[in-house]
Coordinates of C-alpha atoms in Angstrom, one line a residue:
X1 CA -32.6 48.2 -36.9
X2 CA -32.2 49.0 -33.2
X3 CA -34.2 45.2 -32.2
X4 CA -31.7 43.7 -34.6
X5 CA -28.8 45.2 -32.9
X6 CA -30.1 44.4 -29.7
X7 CA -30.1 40.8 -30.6
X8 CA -26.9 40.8 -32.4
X9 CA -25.2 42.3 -29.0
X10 CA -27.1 39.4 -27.4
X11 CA -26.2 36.4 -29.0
X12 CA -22.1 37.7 -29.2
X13 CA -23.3 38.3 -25.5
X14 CA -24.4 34.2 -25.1
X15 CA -21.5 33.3 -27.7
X16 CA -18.8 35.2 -25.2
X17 CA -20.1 33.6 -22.1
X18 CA -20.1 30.0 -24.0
X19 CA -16.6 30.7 -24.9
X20 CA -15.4 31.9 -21.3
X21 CA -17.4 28.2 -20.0
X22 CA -16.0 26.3 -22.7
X23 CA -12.2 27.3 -21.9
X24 CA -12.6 27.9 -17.8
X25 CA -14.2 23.9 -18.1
X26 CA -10.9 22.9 -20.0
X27 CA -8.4 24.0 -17.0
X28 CA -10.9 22.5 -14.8
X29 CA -10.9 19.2 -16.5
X30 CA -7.0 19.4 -16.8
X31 CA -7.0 20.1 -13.1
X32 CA -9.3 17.8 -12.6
X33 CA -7.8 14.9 -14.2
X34 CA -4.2 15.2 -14.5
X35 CA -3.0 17.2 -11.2
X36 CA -1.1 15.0 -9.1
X37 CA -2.1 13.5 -5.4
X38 CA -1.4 15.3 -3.1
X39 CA -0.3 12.8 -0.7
X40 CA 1.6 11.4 -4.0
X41 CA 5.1 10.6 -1.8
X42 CA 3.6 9.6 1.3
X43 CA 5.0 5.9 1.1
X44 CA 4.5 4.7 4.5
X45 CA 0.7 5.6 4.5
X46 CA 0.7 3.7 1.1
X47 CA 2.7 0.6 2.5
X48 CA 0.0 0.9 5.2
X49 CA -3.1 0.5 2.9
X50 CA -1.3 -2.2 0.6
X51 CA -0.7 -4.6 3.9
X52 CA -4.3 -4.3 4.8
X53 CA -6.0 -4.7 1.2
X54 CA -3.4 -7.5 0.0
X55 CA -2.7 -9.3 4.0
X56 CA -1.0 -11.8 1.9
X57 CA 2.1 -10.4 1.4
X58 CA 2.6 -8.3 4.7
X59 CA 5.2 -11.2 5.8
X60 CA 7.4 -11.4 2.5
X61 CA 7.0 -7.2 2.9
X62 CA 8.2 -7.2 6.6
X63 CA 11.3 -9.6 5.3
X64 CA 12.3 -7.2 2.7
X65 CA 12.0 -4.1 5.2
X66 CA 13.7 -5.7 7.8
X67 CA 16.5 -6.7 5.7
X68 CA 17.2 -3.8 3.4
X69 CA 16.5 -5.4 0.3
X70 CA 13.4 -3.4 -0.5
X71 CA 15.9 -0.6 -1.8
X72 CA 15.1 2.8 -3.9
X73 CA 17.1 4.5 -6.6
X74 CA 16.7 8.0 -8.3
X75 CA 17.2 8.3 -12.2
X76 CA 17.3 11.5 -14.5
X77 CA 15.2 11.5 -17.5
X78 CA 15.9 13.1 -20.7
X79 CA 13.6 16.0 -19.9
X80 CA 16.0 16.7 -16.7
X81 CA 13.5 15.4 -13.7
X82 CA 14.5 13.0 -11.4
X83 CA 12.8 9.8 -11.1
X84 CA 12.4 7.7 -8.6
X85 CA 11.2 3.8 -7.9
X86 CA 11.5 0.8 -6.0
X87 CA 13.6 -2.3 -6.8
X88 CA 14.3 -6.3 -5.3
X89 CA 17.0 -8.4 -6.5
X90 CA 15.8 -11.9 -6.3
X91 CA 20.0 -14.1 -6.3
X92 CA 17.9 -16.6 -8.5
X93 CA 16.4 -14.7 -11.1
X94 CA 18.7 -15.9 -13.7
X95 CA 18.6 -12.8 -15.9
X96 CA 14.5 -12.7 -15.2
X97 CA 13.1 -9.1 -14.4
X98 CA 9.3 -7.8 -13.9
X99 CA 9.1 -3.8 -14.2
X100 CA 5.6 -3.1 -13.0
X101 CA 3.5 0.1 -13.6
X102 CA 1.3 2.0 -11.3
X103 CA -1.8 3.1 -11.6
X104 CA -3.7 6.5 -12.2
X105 CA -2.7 9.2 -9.0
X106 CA -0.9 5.8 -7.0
X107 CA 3.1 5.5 -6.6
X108 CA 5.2 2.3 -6.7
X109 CA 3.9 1.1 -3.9
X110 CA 0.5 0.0 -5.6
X111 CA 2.2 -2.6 -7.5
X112 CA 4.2 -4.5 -4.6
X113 CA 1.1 -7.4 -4.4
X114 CA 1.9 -7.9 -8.4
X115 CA 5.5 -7.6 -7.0
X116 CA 5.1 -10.5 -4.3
X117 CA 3.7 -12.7 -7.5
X118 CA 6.8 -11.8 -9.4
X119 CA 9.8 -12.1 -6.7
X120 CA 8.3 -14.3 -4.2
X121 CA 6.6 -17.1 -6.5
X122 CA 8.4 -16.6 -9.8
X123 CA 11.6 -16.0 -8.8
X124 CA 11.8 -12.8 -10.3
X125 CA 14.2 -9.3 -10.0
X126 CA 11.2 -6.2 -9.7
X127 CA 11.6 -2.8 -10.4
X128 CA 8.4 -0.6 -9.8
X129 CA 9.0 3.1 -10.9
X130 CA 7.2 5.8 -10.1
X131 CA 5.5 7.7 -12.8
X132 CA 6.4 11.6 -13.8
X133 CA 4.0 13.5 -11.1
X134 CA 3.8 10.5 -9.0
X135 CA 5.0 8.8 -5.8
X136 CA 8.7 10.8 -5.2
X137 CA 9.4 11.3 -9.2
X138 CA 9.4 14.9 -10.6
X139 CA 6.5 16.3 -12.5
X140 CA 3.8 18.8 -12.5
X141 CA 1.2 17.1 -14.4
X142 CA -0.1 13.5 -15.1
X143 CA 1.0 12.2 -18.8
X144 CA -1.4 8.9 -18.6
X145 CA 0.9 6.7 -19.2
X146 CA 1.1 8.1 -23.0
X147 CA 4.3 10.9 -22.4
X148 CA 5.8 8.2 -20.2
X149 CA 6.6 6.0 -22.6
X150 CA 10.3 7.0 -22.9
X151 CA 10.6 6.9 -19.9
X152 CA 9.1 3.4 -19.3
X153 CA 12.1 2.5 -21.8
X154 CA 14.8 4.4 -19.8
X155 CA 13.8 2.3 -17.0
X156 CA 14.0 -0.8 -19.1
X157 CA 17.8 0.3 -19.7
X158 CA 18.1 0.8 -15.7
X159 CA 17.1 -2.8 -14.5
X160 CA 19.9 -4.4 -16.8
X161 CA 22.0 -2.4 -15.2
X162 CA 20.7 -3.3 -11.5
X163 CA 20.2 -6.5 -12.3
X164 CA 23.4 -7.4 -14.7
X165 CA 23.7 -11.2 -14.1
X166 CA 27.2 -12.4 -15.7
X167 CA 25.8 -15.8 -16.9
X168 CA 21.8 -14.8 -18.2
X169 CA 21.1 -12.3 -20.4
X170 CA 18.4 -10.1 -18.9
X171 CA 14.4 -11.0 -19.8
X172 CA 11.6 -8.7 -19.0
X173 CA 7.9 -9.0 -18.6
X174 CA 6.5 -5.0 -18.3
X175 CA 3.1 -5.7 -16.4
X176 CA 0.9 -2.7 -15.8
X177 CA -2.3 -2.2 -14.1
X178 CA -5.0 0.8 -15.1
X179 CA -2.9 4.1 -16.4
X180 CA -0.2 1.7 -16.1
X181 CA -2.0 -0.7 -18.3
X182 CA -2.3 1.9 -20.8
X183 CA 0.9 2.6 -20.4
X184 CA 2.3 -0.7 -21.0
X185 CA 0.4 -0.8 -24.2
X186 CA 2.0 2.5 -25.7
X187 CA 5.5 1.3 -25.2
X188 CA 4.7 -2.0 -26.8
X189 CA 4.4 0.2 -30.0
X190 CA 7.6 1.2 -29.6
X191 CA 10.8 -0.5 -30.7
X192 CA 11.2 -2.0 -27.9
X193 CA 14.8 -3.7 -26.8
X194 CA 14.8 -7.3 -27.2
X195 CA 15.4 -8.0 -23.3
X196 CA 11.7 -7.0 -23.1
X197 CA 10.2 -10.3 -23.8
X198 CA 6.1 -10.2 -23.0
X199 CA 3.3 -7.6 -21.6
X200 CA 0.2 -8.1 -19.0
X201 CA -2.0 -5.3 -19.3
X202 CA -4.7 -5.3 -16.3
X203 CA -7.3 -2.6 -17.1
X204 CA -6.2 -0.1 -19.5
X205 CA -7.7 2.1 -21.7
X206 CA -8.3 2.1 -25.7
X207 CA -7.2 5.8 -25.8
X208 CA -6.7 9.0 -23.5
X209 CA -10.0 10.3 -25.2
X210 CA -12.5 7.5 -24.9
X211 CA -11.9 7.7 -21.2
X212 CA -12.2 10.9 -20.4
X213 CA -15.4 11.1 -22.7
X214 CA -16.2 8.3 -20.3
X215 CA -15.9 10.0 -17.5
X216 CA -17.2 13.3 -18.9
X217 CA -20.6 11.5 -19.8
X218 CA -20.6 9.2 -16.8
X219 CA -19.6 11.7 -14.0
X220 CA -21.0 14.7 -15.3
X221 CA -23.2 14.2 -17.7
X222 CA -22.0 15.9 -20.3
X223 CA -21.4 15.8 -24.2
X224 CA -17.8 15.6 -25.9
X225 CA -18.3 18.9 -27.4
X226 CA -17.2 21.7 -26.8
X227 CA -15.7 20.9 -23.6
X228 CA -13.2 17.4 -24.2
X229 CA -12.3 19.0 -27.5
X230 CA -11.0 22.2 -26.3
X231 CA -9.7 20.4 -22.7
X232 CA -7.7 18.0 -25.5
X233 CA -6.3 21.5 -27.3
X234 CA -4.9 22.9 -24.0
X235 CA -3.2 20.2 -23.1
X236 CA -1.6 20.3 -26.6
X237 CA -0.7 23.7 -25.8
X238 CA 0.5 23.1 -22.3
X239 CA 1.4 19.9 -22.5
X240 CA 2.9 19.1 -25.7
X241 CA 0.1 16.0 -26.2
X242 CA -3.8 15.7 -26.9
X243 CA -5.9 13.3 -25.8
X244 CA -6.7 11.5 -29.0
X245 CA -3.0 10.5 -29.8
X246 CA -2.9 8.5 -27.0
X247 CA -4.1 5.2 -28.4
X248 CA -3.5 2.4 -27.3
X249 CA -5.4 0.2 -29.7
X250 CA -2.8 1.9 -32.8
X251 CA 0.0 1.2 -29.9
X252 CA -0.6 -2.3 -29.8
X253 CA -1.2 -3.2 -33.5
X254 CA 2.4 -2.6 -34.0
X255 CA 3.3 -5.2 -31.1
X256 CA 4.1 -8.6 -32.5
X257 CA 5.5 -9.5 -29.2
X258 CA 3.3 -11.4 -26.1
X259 CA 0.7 -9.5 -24.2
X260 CA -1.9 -11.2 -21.9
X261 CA -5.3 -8.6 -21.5
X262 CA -7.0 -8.8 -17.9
X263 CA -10.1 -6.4 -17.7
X264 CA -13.0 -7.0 -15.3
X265 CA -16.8 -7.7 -17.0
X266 CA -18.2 -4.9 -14.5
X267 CA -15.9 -2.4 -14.6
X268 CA -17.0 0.7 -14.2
X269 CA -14.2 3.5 -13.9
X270 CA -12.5 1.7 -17.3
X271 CA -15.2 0.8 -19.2
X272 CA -14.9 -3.5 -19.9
X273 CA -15.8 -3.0 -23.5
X274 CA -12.5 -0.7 -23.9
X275 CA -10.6 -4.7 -23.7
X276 CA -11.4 -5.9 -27.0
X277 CA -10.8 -3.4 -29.7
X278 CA -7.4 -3.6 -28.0
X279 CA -7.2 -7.1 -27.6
X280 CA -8.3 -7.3 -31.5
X281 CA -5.9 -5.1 -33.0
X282 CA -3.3 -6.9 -31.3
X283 CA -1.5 -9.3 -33.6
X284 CA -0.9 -13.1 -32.1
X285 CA 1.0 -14.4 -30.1
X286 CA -2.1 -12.7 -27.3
X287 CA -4.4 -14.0 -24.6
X288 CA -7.7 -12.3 -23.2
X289 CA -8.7 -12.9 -19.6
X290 CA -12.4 -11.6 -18.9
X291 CA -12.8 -11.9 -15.0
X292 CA -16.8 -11.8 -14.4
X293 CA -18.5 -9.8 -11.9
X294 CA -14.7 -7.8 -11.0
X295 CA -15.6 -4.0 -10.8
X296 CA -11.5 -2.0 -11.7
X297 CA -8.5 -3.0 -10.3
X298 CA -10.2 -6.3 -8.8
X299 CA -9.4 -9.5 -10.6
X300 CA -6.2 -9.6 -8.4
X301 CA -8.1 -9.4 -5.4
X302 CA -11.5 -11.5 -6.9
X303 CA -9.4 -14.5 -8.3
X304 CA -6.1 -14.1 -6.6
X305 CA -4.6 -17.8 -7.4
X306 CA -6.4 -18.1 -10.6
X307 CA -4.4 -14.4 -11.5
X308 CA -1.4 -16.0 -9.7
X309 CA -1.9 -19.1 -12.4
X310 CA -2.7 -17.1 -15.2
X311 CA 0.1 -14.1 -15.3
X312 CA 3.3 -17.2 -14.2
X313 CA 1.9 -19.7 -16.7
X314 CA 1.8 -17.3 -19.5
X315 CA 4.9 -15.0 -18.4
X316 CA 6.7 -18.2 -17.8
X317 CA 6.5 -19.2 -21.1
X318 CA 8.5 -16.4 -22.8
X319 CA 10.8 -15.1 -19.8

């Protein structure tokens, strides 16, 4: 009796400490992977990295600075935060507007080389939000692109106003790169307003939970369970979302309009595979564009005028 005891006491002892792990692991992870940068509004320093990773566009940049056409506006969301993002009017867009879609702990700034493509060579109006918890938008927490998805739309609703053209009718192309990617993809489930005409998704994710039990495996080494599991209820619980909801591939089966996928074949932060169950569920009209030997966030910089070709031929086709 007393050994059994003693052993009972000691596995609620191993059980209690599993439990204490399990759920001081999950605000880690939360921490871990949805707390904002902290240097999150420091645009400047950002403008100063993008000018020397993309040198390309640092004179078309200069001429939008120097003339105050690179100009900012501050929106409220239905949850009450203000938002914030960039925006160029291009006089010869003819209704034509790219809204483009950060990545994962980047601003607005990020997207201003897939801007240059867009207002400098297509002829193009650009908005470039930032996302909730990003760049100078409100927000505690990263959403991944998935809780963003209204207000993606909200912004789709402020560029016709910014760019109201009293001949053309506005057309959109919403071109995302990483969580912005991701992002893309969720609002293309959505009933989307007919302005928005096409997609380019550029390395997102199949779902919320595939990458983070990426990551989990990859930069921990650690199993889904116990940790992603209860790391996906506390965000529920804090949050108002889990991790497995977000899914992209289920987003994008509903999307019968254009989307051209970009992923790199050596990827290694989002996973190359996580391309093709996406670009499979996706009903025509589609493209898939495989960039070999690109690592995340590359084929841009890898294959810059074959990207250049690629995102105007097929972007021009429908905008």
């Amino acid at each position: 009796m007393w050994k059994t005891a003693r052993m009972r006491k000691a596995v609620l002892f191993v059980f209690a400490l599993l439990v204490v792990a399990t759920v001081g692991g999950s605000f880690y992870m939360i921490d871990y992977a949805l707390a904002p940068n902290p240097n999150r509004a420091d645009m400047d320093g950002r403008i100063g990295r993008l000018c020397s990773e993309h040198p390309e566009v640092v004179g078309w940049l200069d001429s939008l600075r120097e003339n105050g056409l690179l100009r900012d506006t501050f929106v409220t969301m239905s949850s009450q935060e203000r938002h914030h993002a960039y925006y160029v009017a291009n006089p010869q867009a003819h209704g034509r507007i790219a809204l483009l879609l950060h990545g994962w702990r980047d601003n607005s700034i990020g997207m201003l080389h897939i801007g240059h493509i867009y207002h400098r060579l297509m002829g193009c109006n650009i908005l470039l939000p930032d996302f909730h918890a990003h760049g100078q938008s409100d927000g505690k927490l990263i959403q991944m692109g998935w809780k963003d998805r209204s207000d993606i739309l909200r912004w789709v609703g402020v560029a016709e106003q910014l760019f109201r053209d009293s001949v053309y009718p506005s057309s959109m192309v919403l071109h995302g790169i990483s969580m912005g990617a991701a992002a893309a993809m969720y609002v293309s489930g959505e009933n989307t307003p007919d302005c928005v005409k096409c997609f380019v998704e550029d390395c997102g994710y199949t779902s919320v939970w595939d990458e983070f039990r990426y990551e989990l495996r990859e930069e921990f080494g650690l199993p889904s369970f116990p940790l992603l599991f209860a790391a996906s209820a506390l965000c529920k619980w804090r949050n108002g979302w889990s991790f497995g909801e977000a899914d992209a591939v289920a987003s994008v089966s509903r999307c019968h309009k254009p989307m051209l996928f970009i992923h790199g074949d050596s990827d290694t932060f989002v996973p190359s595979w996580m391309v093709h169950p996406c670009y499979d569920a996706k009903p025509q009209p589609k493209e898939l564009w495989v960039t070999k030997g690109c690592d995340h966030n590359r084929s841009y910089t890898d294959y810059r005028l074959i990207y250049i070709n690629k995102v105007s031929t097929f972007v021009g086709k429908y905008l």
